[in-house]
XYZ file of C-alpha atoms in Angstrom:
669
model
C 94.683 41.131 123.833
C 94.828 39.051 120.670
C 98.017 38.876 118.977
C 98.057 39.714 115.433
C 100.532 37.669 112.945
C 101.208 38.888 109.508
C 101.301 36.057 106.902
C 100.964 35.584 103.279
C 99.134 39.264 103.165
C 96.657 38.006 106.039
C 96.342 39.825 109.378
C 95.555 36.607 111.196
C 94.278 36.797 114.765
C 94.944 34.458 117.873
C 91.201 34.279 118.090
C 89.365 31.309 116.004
C 86.092 33.187 116.296
C 87.100 35.797 113.856
C 87.760 35.720 110.113
C 91.120 36.384 109.133
C 91.568 39.898 107.939
C 93.690 40.800 104.495
C 96.129 43.881 104.659
C 95.141 46.981 102.981
C 97.463 46.666 100.427
C 96.668 43.013 99.251
C 92.806 43.993 99.015
C 93.634 46.758 96.856
C 96.183 44.416 94.771
C 92.888 42.157 94.369
C 90.992 45.215 92.963
C 93.384 45.485 90.077
C 93.206 42.051 89.572
C 89.005 42.534 88.762
C 88.200 43.298 85.162
C 86.745 46.617 86.275
C 89.289 49.808 86.663
C 89.743 50.095 90.417
C 89.882 54.499 90.313
C 86.024 54.042 89.451
C 84.990 53.636 92.596
C 87.866 55.463 94.312
C 89.608 58.424 92.729
C 92.569 58.395 95.268
C 93.162 54.486 94.286
C 96.381 54.950 92.921
C 97.532 57.606 95.323
C 97.114 55.712 98.356
C 98.024 52.235 96.857
C 101.600 53.936 96.540
C 101.553 54.718 100.244
C 101.006 51.311 101.170
C 104.037 49.028 101.757
C 104.368 46.599 98.992
C 103.911 43.087 99.126
C 105.970 41.770 96.661
C 105.339 37.910 97.550
C 101.507 38.194 97.139
C 101.760 40.560 94.146
C 104.036 38.210 92.124
C 102.261 35.059 93.253
C 98.836 36.447 92.167
C 100.476 37.190 88.702
C 101.767 33.362 88.443
C 98.594 31.957 89.449
C 96.604 33.382 86.688
C 96.315 31.414 83.330
C 96.890 33.098 79.958
C 93.348 34.249 79.426
C 92.828 35.211 82.468
C 95.857 37.929 82.267
C 94.554 39.277 79.149
C 91.240 40.141 80.767
C 93.110 42.504 83.343
C 95.742 43.445 80.915
C 94.543 47.093 81.140
C 94.441 47.236 84.994
C 98.303 46.209 84.628
C 99.303 48.651 81.849
C 97.601 51.575 84.384
C 99.483 49.828 87.623
C 102.343 50.167 85.244
C 101.868 53.789 83.981
C 101.274 54.893 87.549
C 104.219 53.482 89.253
C 106.344 55.419 86.338
C 104.419 58.293 87.359
C 104.925 57.709 91.131
C 108.748 57.890 90.548
C 108.395 61.349 90.238
C 106.910 62.346 93.425
C 108.776 64.423 95.993
C 107.434 61.872 98.694
C 110.461 59.214 98.689
C 107.967 56.264 100.322
C 105.819 56.758 97.250
C 109.223 56.724 94.854
C 110.287 53.363 96.742
C 106.951 51.640 96.648
C 106.789 52.276 93.164
C 110.106 50.766 92.308
C 109.372 47.215 94.210
C 106.074 47.281 92.253
C 107.742 47.261 89.125
C 109.968 44.644 89.779
C 107.498 42.643 90.992
C 105.017 43.492 87.861
C 108.166 42.671 85.412
C 109.362 39.599 87.300
C 105.628 38.065 87.580
C 104.408 38.859 83.871
C 107.701 37.603 82.359
C 107.319 34.562 84.781
C 103.968 33.928 83.126
C 105.008 34.299 79.703
C 108.551 32.570 79.485
C 107.457 30.991 76.334
C 106.118 33.895 74.465
C 108.117 36.985 72.413
C 109.392 39.969 74.226
C 106.857 41.537 72.292
C 104.279 39.979 74.269
C 105.728 40.951 77.214
C 106.090 44.697 76.451
C 102.123 44.871 75.421
C 101.376 42.912 79.093
C 103.038 45.284 81.059
C 102.604 48.720 79.012
C 100.700 48.245 75.693
C 102.399 48.393 72.290
C 101.238 52.075 71.703
C 102.291 53.284 75.098
C 105.482 51.413 75.256
C 108.154 54.170 73.956
C 107.029 56.802 75.583
C 106.502 54.343 79.308
C 110.008 53.315 78.609
C 111.548 56.890 78.050
C 109.896 58.093 81.431
C 110.809 55.452 83.103
C 114.326 55.335 82.158
C 114.318 59.229 82.330
C 113.206 59.062 86.113
C 115.743 56.331 86.893
C 118.403 58.247 85.450
C 117.719 61.083 87.717
C 117.324 59.364 90.961
C 120.662 57.583 89.949
C 122.374 61.141 89.351
C 120.431 62.852 92.170
C 122.062 63.605 95.552
C 119.831 61.919 98.082
C 118.600 58.763 99.536
C 120.839 55.848 98.947
C 118.167 53.479 99.407
C 116.537 54.500 96.414
C 120.056 54.669 94.589
C 119.811 50.769 95.288
C 116.735 49.985 94.286
C 117.061 51.744 90.883
C 120.009 49.476 90.084
C 118.213 46.450 91.203
C 114.768 47.312 89.120
C 117.412 47.635 86.236
C 119.080 44.411 86.799
C 115.886 42.457 87.369
C 115.292 44.263 83.646
C 118.315 42.820 82.271
C 118.143 39.566 83.523
C 114.199 38.839 83.640
C 115.684 36.513 80.619
C 118.278 33.493 81.030
C 119.401 35.249 77.477
C 119.516 38.802 77.645
C 119.775 39.304 74.001
C 115.755 37.630 73.436
C 114.929 40.159 75.801
C 113.373 42.790 73.723
C 112.590 45.568 76.615
C 116.424 46.466 76.693
C 116.127 47.655 73.311
C 114.792 50.350 74.979
C 117.643 50.896 77.233
C 119.890 50.859 74.651
C 117.751 53.641 73.264
C 117.445 55.647 76.730
C 121.021 55.241 77.739
C 121.670 54.975 81.537
C 125.446 54.614 80.782
C 126.657 58.797 82.401
C 124.709 57.852 85.530
C 127.023 54.367 85.721
C 129.789 56.490 85.189
C 128.832 59.058 87.722
C 128.644 56.517 90.802
C 131.785 54.436 89.908
C 133.471 58.213 89.958
C 131.744 59.234 93.242
C 133.590 57.686 96.267
C 130.517 57.647 98.550
C 128.139 56.273 95.924
C 130.623 53.843 94.481
C 130.850 52.427 98.172
C 127.527 51.540 98.478
C 126.329 50.979 94.634
C 129.616 50.219 93.060
C 129.089 46.550 92.588
C 125.805 46.485 91.381
C 126.820 48.990 89.001
C 129.882 47.273 87.136
C 127.553 44.021 87.112
C 125.075 45.833 84.932
C 127.568 47.632 82.796
C 128.965 44.118 81.975
C 125.453 42.591 81.355
C 124.457 45.469 78.901
C 127.478 45.590 76.956
C 126.906 41.851 76.315
C 123.389 42.306 74.769
C 123.078 41.554 71.370
C 126.539 41.805 71.301
C 127.469 39.544 68.403
C 124.617 40.526 66.311
C 125.772 43.277 63.742
C 122.237 42.535 61.681
C 119.406 41.413 63.763
C 116.456 40.117 61.956
C 113.000 40.404 63.815
C 110.461 37.864 62.083
C 106.922 38.920 63.637
C 103.356 39.130 62.231
C 102.090 42.201 60.173
C 100.413 43.743 63.013
C 103.313 43.333 65.581
C 105.782 45.054 62.877
C 103.682 48.043 61.735
C 102.954 48.710 65.723
C 107.099 48.523 66.498
C 108.102 50.813 63.657
C 105.424 52.866 64.909
C 106.360 53.333 68.065
C 110.294 53.879 66.758
C 108.573 57.201 65.099
C 109.503 55.972 61.533
C 105.660 57.113 60.929
C 105.785 55.383 58.010
C 103.582 52.826 56.385
C 104.958 49.306 55.904
C 106.693 49.814 51.948
C 108.979 47.343 50.610
C 112.309 47.411 49.895
C 112.754 50.936 51.731
C 114.897 51.801 54.956
C 114.929 54.704 57.423
C 117.447 55.927 59.821
C 117.011 56.474 63.958
C 118.877 59.334 65.668
C 121.039 57.007 67.238
C 122.213 55.267 63.814
C 120.281 52.282 64.001
C 118.819 51.775 60.599
C 115.716 49.499 60.085
C 115.182 48.202 56.295
C 111.889 46.585 54.922
C 112.874 43.693 53.010
C 109.416 41.829 52.355
C 105.927 42.151 53.926
C 106.820 39.989 56.680
C 110.463 40.801 57.278
C 111.946 43.740 59.005
C 115.905 43.587 59.026
C 117.863 45.976 61.965
C 121.183 47.116 62.020
C 122.358 48.048 64.904
C 125.372 48.655 67.310
C 125.263 48.282 70.908
C 125.935 51.870 72.675
C 126.984 50.783 75.812
C 130.157 48.778 73.784
C 131.018 52.173 71.760
C 130.884 54.274 74.787
C 132.903 51.604 77.335
C 135.702 51.734 74.970
C 136.396 55.819 74.839
C 135.851 56.489 78.338
C 139.230 58.089 79.470
C 137.980 59.821 82.511
C 140.621 58.773 85.342
C 138.350 58.960 88.542
C 135.219 56.767 86.393
C 138.107 54.253 85.318
C 139.987 54.088 88.795
C 136.932 53.818 90.505
C 135.892 50.713 88.240
C 139.336 49.362 89.031
C 138.722 49.729 92.749
C 135.154 48.237 92.789
C 136.679 44.952 91.031
C 139.582 44.575 93.071
C 137.579 44.926 96.249
C 135.233 42.018 94.733
C 138.131 39.628 94.082
C 139.772 40.615 97.000
C 137.159 39.589 99.126
C 137.293 36.323 97.142
C 140.684 35.832 97.916
C 140.290 36.900 101.682
C 137.470 34.106 102.381
C 139.565 31.425 100.397
C 142.458 32.368 102.543
C 140.411 32.275 105.999
C 138.670 29.061 105.243
C 142.217 27.320 103.816
C 143.556 28.741 107.699
C 140.466 27.323 109.548
C 141.262 23.925 107.574
C 145.049 23.955 108.353
C 144.182 24.388 112.263
C 141.616 22.408 112.748
C 140.577 18.716 112.934
C 141.133 17.610 109.289
C 144.818 18.999 109.359
C 145.725 16.910 112.781
C 144.235 14.154 110.928
C 146.037 14.263 108.020
C 149.273 14.856 109.859
C 148.649 11.310 111.131
C 147.479 9.322 108.112
C 149.315 11.218 105.938
C 148.774 13.580 103.103
C 146.346 11.191 100.964
C 143.449 12.930 101.680
C 144.752 16.083 100.558
C 142.788 16.500 97.291
C 139.674 16.350 99.163
C 140.945 18.956 101.451
C 141.391 20.838 98.753
C 137.517 20.627 97.407
C 136.521 21.493 101.052
C 137.893 24.795 100.970
C 136.569 26.082 97.750
C 134.838 29.431 97.518
C 131.995 30.458 95.098
C 133.204 31.614 92.041
C 132.522 35.379 90.683
C 132.077 35.133 87.087
C 129.967 38.433 86.922
C 132.950 40.731 88.237
C 135.456 38.969 86.091
C 133.148 39.526 82.967
C 133.207 43.240 83.797
C 137.382 43.241 84.104
C 137.500 41.063 81.116
C 135.041 44.135 79.256
C 136.969 46.774 80.789
C 140.503 45.424 79.733
C 139.392 44.243 76.039
C 137.575 47.009 75.224
C 139.049 49.945 76.649
C 143.136 50.658 76.141
C 142.958 53.281 79.193
C 142.142 50.739 81.651
C 145.367 49.188 81.301
C 146.587 51.588 83.408
C 144.283 50.683 86.241
C 145.966 47.408 86.374
C 149.206 49.287 88.062
C 147.919 51.840 90.221
C 148.965 51.272 93.693
C 147.077 50.797 96.779
C 147.790 49.024 99.937
C 147.118 45.395 100.354
C 143.562 44.911 101.319
C 143.609 43.381 104.562
C 146.925 44.711 105.582
C 145.847 48.198 106.540
C 143.309 48.145 109.681
C 141.015 51.505 109.831
C 138.128 52.288 112.257
C 134.704 50.220 110.970
C 132.566 53.055 109.712
C 128.812 52.711 111.083
C 126.640 50.307 108.701
C 124.604 51.617 105.707
C 121.271 52.127 105.561
C 120.640 50.130 103.185
C 121.694 46.289 103.199
C 123.459 45.779 99.843
C 124.583 42.375 98.875
C 126.942 41.690 95.938
C 125.567 39.201 93.847
C 126.681 35.760 94.397
C 129.425 37.032 96.716
C 129.562 37.973 100.128
C 129.679 41.824 100.736
C 133.302 43.288 101.541
C 133.614 44.172 104.586
C 133.613 48.131 105.776
C 137.305 47.971 106.257
C 138.532 46.432 103.383
C 136.389 48.919 101.236
C 137.951 51.763 102.957
C 141.763 50.627 102.751
C 142.105 50.659 99.351
C 141.137 54.512 99.016
C 144.231 55.619 102.081
C 147.206 57.240 101.131
C 150.420 54.864 100.549
C 152.370 53.796 103.615
C 156.269 53.166 103.241
C 156.170 50.272 105.672
C 152.734 48.387 104.312
C 153.008 46.265 101.030
C 151.518 47.791 98.174
C 149.048 45.872 95.889
C 147.563 46.778 92.455
C 144.485 45.531 90.582
C 146.788 42.978 88.584
C 148.367 41.420 91.542
C 144.742 40.667 93.125
C 143.506 39.115 89.960
C 146.501 36.915 89.642
C 146.017 35.743 93.392
C 142.321 35.244 92.384
C 143.409 33.218 89.240
C 145.573 31.099 91.206
C 142.759 30.035 93.274
C 140.067 29.212 90.615
C 142.516 27.568 88.214
C 143.418 25.240 90.961
C 140.736 22.576 90.116
C 139.076 23.039 86.716
C 136.526 19.963 87.502
C 133.778 22.371 88.584
C 131.815 24.174 85.614
C 131.938 27.496 87.466
C 135.644 27.240 87.913
C 136.436 25.654 84.397
C 134.639 29.143 83.440
C 136.506 31.273 85.367
C 139.933 29.834 84.826
C 139.056 30.439 81.368
C 137.837 33.868 81.510
C 141.104 34.463 83.686
C 143.546 33.104 80.788
C 141.629 35.553 77.905
C 141.886 38.253 80.190
C 145.805 37.244 80.799
C 145.680 36.719 76.813
C 144.766 40.448 76.370
C 147.033 41.907 79.052
C 150.099 39.763 77.301
C 149.167 41.338 73.714
C 149.069 45.015 75.238
C 152.479 47.154 74.547
C 151.825 49.198 77.525
C 150.939 46.451 80.036
C 154.267 44.611 78.981
C 155.991 47.886 79.804
C 155.261 47.776 83.200
C 154.964 43.833 83.722
C 158.851 43.985 83.082
C 159.718 47.431 84.665
C 162.631 46.630 87.126
C 161.360 49.709 89.061
C 158.024 48.344 89.741
C 158.701 44.958 92.082
C 155.977 43.299 94.053
C 155.963 40.313 96.480
C 153.273 38.344 94.766
C 151.855 35.445 97.128
C 149.684 33.157 94.598
C 148.545 29.909 95.960
C 149.659 26.736 94.956
C 147.825 23.522 94.559
C 148.502 21.126 97.384
C 150.850 18.555 96.421
C 152.573 15.398 98.070
C 156.270 15.716 96.673
C 156.012 19.658 97.254
C 156.008 21.633 100.986
C 153.818 25.102 100.911
C 156.399 27.948 100.451
C 156.462 30.307 102.888
C 154.895 33.814 102.502
C 158.141 35.945 104.016
C 160.661 34.246 101.381
C 158.794 35.444 98.416
C 161.284 37.997 96.259
C 160.348 41.048 95.150
C 160.207 40.722 90.968
C 158.919 42.205 88.184
C 154.993 41.391 87.623
C 155.839 39.360 84.439
C 157.680 36.767 87.062
C 154.124 36.428 88.562
C 152.349 35.741 85.302
C 154.635 33.391 84.495
C 154.411 31.906 87.289
C 151.063 31.074 87.540
C 151.041 29.819 83.831
C 154.000 27.218 84.863
C 151.790 26.234 88.183
C 148.880 25.599 86.021
C 150.996 23.496 83.486
C 153.010 21.311 86.086
C 149.937 20.685 87.934
C 147.605 20.008 85.599
C 148.765 16.348 84.445
C 145.324 14.518 84.656
C 143.605 12.034 82.675
C 140.965 14.489 81.235
C 143.541 16.692 79.859
C 142.672 20.171 79.790
C 144.126 21.208 76.325
C 142.120 24.351 75.892
C 143.595 26.019 78.954
C 146.776 24.160 78.148
C 146.923 26.095 74.843
C 145.942 29.246 76.105
C 148.590 29.328 78.940
C 151.564 28.588 76.488
C 150.017 31.245 74.521
C 150.603 33.577 77.060
C 154.040 32.718 77.889
C 154.629 32.890 73.895
C 153.615 36.592 73.440
C 155.348 37.768 76.379
C 158.500 35.902 75.368
C 158.240 37.760 71.924
C 157.765 40.937 73.860
C 161.154 40.107 75.522
C 162.713 39.302 72.268
C 161.435 42.419 70.184
C 162.074 44.941 73.214
C 165.564 43.225 73.888
C 164.761 42.446 77.744
C 166.821 39.986 79.780
C 164.205 38.416 82.358
C 165.729 36.763 85.897
C 163.652 34.224 86.317
C 163.978 30.492 86.494
C 163.220 28.407 83.520
C 163.786 25.100 84.756
C 160.275 24.057 86.064
C 158.911 25.119 82.339
C 161.777 23.603 80.121
C 162.076 20.096 82.191
C 161.032 17.806 78.953
C 164.597 16.477 78.678
C 163.934 14.524 81.964
C 160.894 12.609 80.476
C 162.121 12.087 77.426
C 165.140 10.148 78.920
C 163.176 7.761 81.161
C 161.178 4.884 80.226
C 157.607 6.494 80.684
C 154.560 6.682 78.529
C 155.235 10.317 77.635
C 158.664 9.531 76.439
C 157.818 9.851 72.717
C 156.026 12.976 73.198
C 158.611 14.519 75.208
C 161.329 13.414 72.412
C 159.523 15.345 69.796
C 159.382 18.393 72.281
C 162.835 18.203 73.078
C 163.779 17.866 69.245
C 162.057 20.857 68.442
C 164.480 22.628 70.996
C 167.065 22.252 68.630
C 168.682 25.779 69.436
C 168.512 25.588 73.541
C 170.289 22.058 72.884
C 172.984 23.607 70.993
C 173.760 26.584 73.306
C 174.201 24.108 75.902
C 176.107 21.373 74.368
C 178.244 24.202 72.912
C 179.162 26.469 75.795
C 178.965 23.757 78.606
C 182.445 22.343 77.631
C 183.989 25.648 77.453
C 182.949 26.970 80.645
C 184.229 23.619 81.929
C 187.683 24.097 80.544
C 187.691 27.651 81.666
C 187.158 26.601 84.887
C 189.917 23.731 84.753
C 192.497 25.845 83.184
C 192.203 28.740 85.717
C 191.459 26.427 88.723
C 188.299 27.630 90.050
C 185.441 25.619 91.441
C 182.874 27.569 90.776
C 182.755 30.583 88.316
C 181.027 33.785 89.092
C 178.440 35.623 86.703
C 181.045 38.055 84.893
C 183.374 35.010 84.358
C 181.036 32.777 82.730
C 179.733 36.024 80.660
C 183.532 36.249 79.612
C 183.600 32.630 78.321
C 180.215 32.997 76.337
C 181.337 36.163 74.560
C 184.281 34.467 73.610
C 183.258 31.772 72.151
C 179.854 33.340 70.524
C 181.434 33.495 67.097
C 181.410 29.921 66.677
C 178.011 28.773 67.863
C 175.978 27.909 65.146
C 172.080 27.863 65.481
C 169.535 26.996 63.187
C 167.527 30.081 61.967
C 163.629 29.794 62.618
C 160.860 31.664 61.249
C 157.985 33.692 62.544
C 158.881 32.195 66.391
C 158.271 36.303 67.339
C 154.498 36.215 65.648
C 151.532 35.389 66.720
C 147.533 35.115 65.946
C 146.134 37.721 67.970
C 143.056 37.353 70.120
C 139.708 37.694 68.557
C 136.425 37.542 70.387
C 134.135 37.704 67.718
C 134.605 34.383 65.812
C 136.310 32.351 68.354
C 134.941 32.875 71.849
C 131.262 33.863 70.968
C 129.564 30.403 72.103
C 131.801 30.846 75.350
C 130.748 33.947 76.435
C 127.072 33.675 75.751
C 126.736 31.163 77.852
C 128.861 32.491 80.410
C 126.388 35.683 80.361
C 123.549 33.416 80.476
C 124.882 31.744 83.754
C 125.772 35.236 84.992
C 122.055 36.500 84.154
C 120.687 33.495 86.127
C 122.726 33.602 89.181
C 122.113 37.769 89.358
C 118.258 37.406 88.836
C 118.544 34.365 91.750
C 120.150 36.488 94.328
C 118.266 40.008 93.575
C 116.926 40.850 96.572
C 113.838 43.850 96.928
C 112.678 43.311 100.371
C 115.481 44.278 102.343
C 114.315 47.372 102.781
C 112.385 47.487 106.223
C 109.683 50.696 106.024
C 111.195 51.585 109.660
C 114.914 51.758 108.057
C 113.263 53.760 105.247
C 111.371 56.216 107.295
C 114.337 56.659 109.181
C 116.568 57.700 106.604
C 114.194 59.412 104.922
C 113.245 61.689 107.886
C 117.222 62.961 108.021
C 117.164 64.040 104.195
C 116.859 67.782 103.514
């Protein structure tokens, strides 16, 4: 019997005597791409279509193969397909819903791929038509919201999130994606929060939900006034679909229910004032379960990155390359470091930034203790029915995901989101030559800047009762050995932050000096010192590595002049040293003591403090607070563009096999 092979929508038989046969769904797609309405000859056409397994490759390829004129000829059929997909989302049969979701993804990507150079309005018109766009998108968003919030198939929830990610990232610059105006009006914010607050849903879909939220927050983030210039026919239709119900008057305005104001200024211009509702809503979230859930998702993703890096590091240390470097020296140590780099995860880092920057309640999540991920072993749960792959990273293993929600054990090293983030930062900040690592390193420092300015964050950073052993990754260098993990002391978390800043400062003295990153490191240290001065906190920290500019000023090197200027600026520090050193030496000589105790040194300081003369420095405990709007807007626009491209590239809609779906749906009551 001849074997049947499926390829490109064709059913090819091994026998050469017969013509190759097409799948039925492909034949139905071909009917849609005709100018005639496919349901005229077959009244049950749309019902049957969504029972067929979707052929994403064929559908997208067919859309891309048409030129603009050909596409316009079948616009009515595409509109009809889009509308029937939305209707199918309300069907009780889950297979229809799955096929409708996948078809929507193919339509959105295929139409946009064909209309890259055109406006968002043209894409809206091609997909659903201007006259029905508002109702279509309202029904679509309501259906997706219902599916995400319902107790049911995890496969459907996964596809809903992927469809939303497809919708958001269909353009590199998400602020130019006009379709997202409907996502702003018909918010799914509460559905995202429900996923994050519900442990089973969070384990399956938390990553996609967090990335989706981070991207939505950045839609037209910096545009307080958005000017939309279009021809009169586009403008009047757009105004109508927003239910203004007005003809186009001059110098008049109208307000929508969500606070958006549309003002007509001239015959060819609309000016829209709007506020991204996802920014406002994220800033006021105060539900503890939701915030902790978001923190756990971020911690899991960063921990997975740290684990992958550590595994590769250990692999290189125990492999052939390690043996070779032991024989010939450490001259190739930098090359070895480059080889163990792991792909960075800017999407999850952006989510952390938005949470820290916008929501002060999230600061408490940074200090929430949980067992160190990777140290606690638990039985591995069965693989989920839906293969969910975080975008741009390897998915966290089941034991890692489960371990963070176990009760604390006194014998297990505890950790928290801040520690995990500091470890991640110590890895990505080692090598800033790569563009992605440079962006990640800069974003890490911006996050630390926001943390260093927060009063509550400083309180737990400097709390002597919250001591942790933080194993930061240190750049391999010829003149120092790697510190053993077991020798790390337990200290307040601010010491780990300072360690990270000092590590970057002393290990990046390179020809192409990263001045911007250096300034940010110094600013973080400065803000921490300002808090210590204000709250009279005396930190037991070894400052020698940071305040060693004196060594360079006394050596005949290229940095002597610059070091001398810095040394001169440290006039008070030098005055303290010059004043107390002779007093301490005199005390030791008179009392015949070779080594003074801490109490004896303090006694000398107290006895001679009144004679110490210091230069009054004004404004040292003041600093300019972080502002994203004016100084960082360009950086975040470029970062979000890169993330959007990466998310779109890694989206996969064909991971759900029909067999898996049938098995899952057969068990749903």
